[in-house]
Amino acid sequence: MPARAATPLDLRRVSALLVETTRDPAGIMASALPAPLAAGAVASWMRLLPGLIGVQGRLRVFLEEYRGQLRSTALVYDGRRPEWVVLILAALAEAGGADSAFRLLSGISGAAARAGMQRIFAAVPDEALARETFFQAGFYSYTRETWFIATRTPAAHPSREMTAREATGRDAHDLFRFYTMTTPHAVQRAEQLSFSDFDVSRRGGAYDPPHLIGGNPLAMRRESALIEGEESKLRAFALGFSGMDRHPHVCKVRTSDGDVDLARDILRATARRLPAGRPVTSPVRSYEEHVARALLAEGFRESATSMLFTKELAVPVEERAFAPAVVR
């Protein structure tokens, strides 16, 4: 049977499959959080319900079944940009589960295209079966991301005199320049962020997963956005999100010059603004190796690695160019 949007009658089966796969990650084909923390990417049944009854919201629920047996399901985030993000895709950890996930991805792609979306994103465990399933469904990988975790919120003070301040909407241009300087072109092409996406006074944009930070946007609340450096030449940028429900806190640090000490200091300044008593996680991409060193020095440990995939649903069309006319 083709993949379809779930209904309220599917709530019990969808919830059961999600609970089963978060306990045994073998069936997780994609997750906004790494498999050991995947429960934080799963919405409670109260949050699932609006998506099941068709109420306009940010969460959509899809499933694929065969002869009445639910074989795969996905929670999809519909943000404020023309893109969807797969929060979690769970399939039966048995023969036919991967084939079901492939059909489900095809169904989600069709639904997204009909809704006017231009891209779909997903964080996929760095395992052969999951990667191959997404490749076959027309996705491509644009970077690798490793998650680090600390069991409690770091409380140390920055070691140097920090001049970091909260970013405002007026910093959007400088933040966009900082992003382009510290991000490989292949990643920029995949994410398709623009100047307006870096306005911190607006919701969504670059501050929605999976761009500057990963995780489940429906279970995170932004607490801080710190910048260090002069307006025309930023040196570091850090985001702090507090987790709700089962979601851990999330910190994201970027520096422009590979300064490990600066990364540690701005990490400390950001973590101190988060509520105590909850694990803190930080996603680090393959081109941010110095941030990984800073996290390890602060007592974080490596949790899991994912590959970030995207599928383009719209093909950019070049504008018409006019040839110069020779006037005689």
Short mmCIF file of C-alpha atoms in Angstrom, two decimals, residues 99-261:
data_model
loop_
_atom_site.label_atom_id
_atom_site.label_comp_id
_atom_site.label_asym_id
_atom_site.label_seq_id
_atom_site.Cartn_x
_atom_site.Cartn_y
_atom_site.Cartn_z
CA ASP A 99 11.82 -1.38 1.67
CA SER A 100 8.91 0.11 3.60
CA ALA A 101 11.08 3.08 4.64
CA PHE A 102 11.99 3.64 0.98
CA ARG A 103 8.32 3.73 -0.03
CA LEU A 104 7.56 6.02 2.89
CA LEU A 105 10.29 8.46 1.81
CA SER A 106 8.90 8.45 -1.71
CA GLY A 107 5.44 9.24 -0.35
CA ILE A 108 6.77 12.04 1.85
CA SER A 109 8.64 13.52 -1.12
CA GLY A 110 5.46 13.57 -3.18
CA ALA A 111 3.46 15.19 -0.36
CA ALA A 112 6.17 17.82 0.15
CA ALA A 113 6.28 18.68 -3.56
CA ARG A 114 2.49 19.05 -3.65
CA ALA A 115 2.71 21.37 -0.64
CA GLY A 116 5.18 23.61 -2.49
CA MET A 117 8.29 22.56 -0.58
CA GLN A 118 11.70 22.85 -2.23
CA ARG A 119 13.80 20.54 -0.03
CA ILE A 120 13.61 17.74 2.52
CA PHE A 121 16.29 17.22 5.18
CA ALA A 122 17.12 14.23 7.37
CA ALA A 123 19.87 13.17 9.78
CA VAL A 124 20.68 9.52 9.03
CA PRO A 125 22.68 7.13 11.24
CA ASP A 126 26.08 6.43 9.72
CA GLU A 127 25.15 2.84 8.89
CA ALA A 128 25.04 1.12 5.52
CA LEU A 129 21.34 0.15 5.41
CA ALA A 130 20.04 3.58 6.42
CA ARG A 131 22.41 5.43 4.08
CA GLU A 132 21.53 3.18 1.12
CA THR A 133 17.81 3.62 1.73
CA PHE A 134 18.11 7.40 1.50
CA PHE A 135 20.40 7.26 -1.54
CA GLN A 136 17.86 5.08 -3.34
CA ALA A 137 15.09 7.55 -2.45
CA GLY A 138 16.94 10.38 -4.25
CA PHE A 139 18.67 12.04 -1.28
CA TYR A 140 22.34 13.01 -1.15
CA SER A 141 24.64 13.59 1.81
CA TYR A 142 26.28 16.99 2.23
CA THR A 143 28.17 16.63 5.54
CA ARG A 144 28.74 14.40 8.57
CA GLU A 145 27.75 15.46 12.09
CA THR A 146 28.93 14.02 15.42
CA TRP A 147 27.04 14.64 18.65
CA PHE A 148 28.81 15.18 21.96
CA ILE A 149 27.06 14.96 25.32
CA ALA A 150 27.70 16.03 28.91
CA THR A 151 25.51 14.48 31.61
CA ARG A 152 25.02 17.82 33.33
CA THR A 153 25.19 21.49 32.45
CA PRO A 154 28.77 22.83 32.59
CA ALA A 155 29.05 25.51 35.28
CA ALA A 156 32.62 26.79 34.79
CA HIS A 157 33.20 30.48 34.10
CA PRO A 158 34.96 31.61 30.92
CA SER A 159 38.72 31.70 31.46
CA ARG A 160 39.23 35.05 29.78
CA GLU A 161 37.58 38.44 29.72
CA MET A 162 34.60 37.79 27.46
CA THR A 163 33.04 40.55 25.39
CA ALA A 164 30.31 38.31 23.98
CA ARG A 165 26.87 39.86 23.71
CA GLU A 166 23.41 38.80 22.65
CA ALA A 167 22.83 39.06 18.90
CA THR A 168 20.03 41.30 17.64
CA GLY A 169 18.20 41.63 14.36
CA ARG A 170 20.73 44.27 13.27
CA ASP A 171 23.47 41.61 13.31
CA ALA A 172 21.86 39.56 10.53
CA HIS A 173 24.25 40.76 7.83
CA ASP A 174 27.36 40.10 9.95
CA LEU A 175 26.05 36.66 10.99
CA PHE A 176 25.39 35.76 7.37
CA ARG A 177 28.94 36.79 6.41
CA PHE A 178 30.29 34.75 9.33
CA TYR A 179 28.30 31.73 8.12
CA THR A 180 29.62 32.00 4.57
CA MET A 181 33.22 32.33 5.86
CA THR A 182 33.02 29.26 8.11
CA THR A 183 30.87 26.93 5.99
CA PRO A 184 32.00 24.88 2.97
CA HIS A 185 30.34 25.78 -0.31
CA ALA A 186 28.75 22.32 -0.66
CA VAL A 187 26.95 22.80 2.66
CA GLN A 188 25.83 26.30 1.73
CA ARG A 189 24.42 24.97 -1.52
CA ALA A 190 22.47 22.27 0.32
CA GLU A 191 21.07 24.58 2.99
CA GLN A 192 20.22 27.52 0.70
CA LEU A 193 20.23 30.05 3.55
CA SER A 194 19.92 33.75 2.78
CA PHE A 195 20.60 36.99 4.62
CA SER A 196 17.07 37.22 6.05
CA ASP A 197 17.37 33.76 7.66
CA PHE A 198 19.94 35.15 10.13
CA ASP A 199 17.64 37.73 11.71
CA VAL A 200 17.43 36.47 15.32
CA SER A 201 14.30 38.55 15.93
CA ARG A 202 12.40 36.25 13.54
CA ARG A 203 11.36 32.69 14.23
CA GLY A 204 12.78 29.85 12.22
CA GLY A 205 15.22 30.52 9.43
CA ALA A 206 18.82 29.53 10.08
CA TYR A 207 18.02 28.83 13.73
CA ASP A 208 15.69 25.96 12.92
CA PRO A 209 17.24 22.49 12.60
CA PRO A 210 19.10 21.16 10.72
CA HIS A 211 21.02 24.29 9.70
CA LEU A 212 23.03 25.91 12.47
CA ILE A 213 21.86 23.41 15.03
CA GLY A 214 20.23 19.97 15.17
CA GLY A 215 17.47 18.52 17.28
CA ASN A 216 13.69 18.62 17.43
CA PRO A 217 12.52 22.26 17.07
CA LEU A 218 9.16 21.36 18.66
CA ALA A 219 10.90 20.43 21.93
CA MET A 220 13.53 23.20 22.11
CA ARG A 221 13.41 26.82 23.24
CA ARG A 222 16.16 29.25 22.31
CA GLU A 223 17.75 30.80 25.39
CA SER A 224 20.68 32.72 23.91
CA ALA A 225 22.50 33.69 20.73
CA LEU A 226 25.93 35.05 21.64
CA ILE A 227 28.41 36.71 19.31
CA GLU A 228 32.04 37.61 20.02
CA GLY A 229 34.05 40.15 18.06
CA GLU A 230 33.57 43.43 16.28
CA GLU A 231 30.45 43.95 14.19
CA SER A 232 32.40 43.89 10.93
CA LYS A 233 34.53 40.91 11.94
CA LEU A 234 32.85 38.35 14.17
CA ARG A 235 35.15 35.76 15.76
CA ALA A 236 32.65 33.38 17.34
CA PHE A 237 28.95 32.62 17.52
CA ALA A 238 27.08 30.32 19.90
CA LEU A 239 23.47 29.21 20.29
CA GLY A 240 21.91 27.77 23.43
CA PHE A 241 18.59 25.89 23.42
CA SER A 242 16.87 24.50 26.51
CA GLY A 243 15.19 21.15 26.05
CA MET A 244 11.60 20.34 26.94
CA ASP A 245 9.93 16.97 27.55
CA ARG A 246 12.64 14.34 26.94
CA HIS A 247 14.83 16.59 24.83
CA PRO A 248 18.32 17.48 26.13
CA HIS A 249 19.75 20.99 26.08
CA VAL A 250 21.65 21.83 22.89
CA CYS A 251 24.64 24.16 22.45
CA LYS A 252 26.17 25.07 19.12
CA VAL A 253 29.53 26.82 18.87
CA ARG A 254 31.29 28.20 15.81
CA THR A 255 34.55 30.15 15.59
CA SER A 256 36.19 31.74 12.58
CA ASP A 257 39.85 30.94 13.20
CA GLY A 258 39.97 27.48 14.78
CA ASP A 259 40.63 28.94 18.25
CA VAL A 260 39.99 26.07 20.70
CA ASP A 261 40.27 28.31 23.78
#
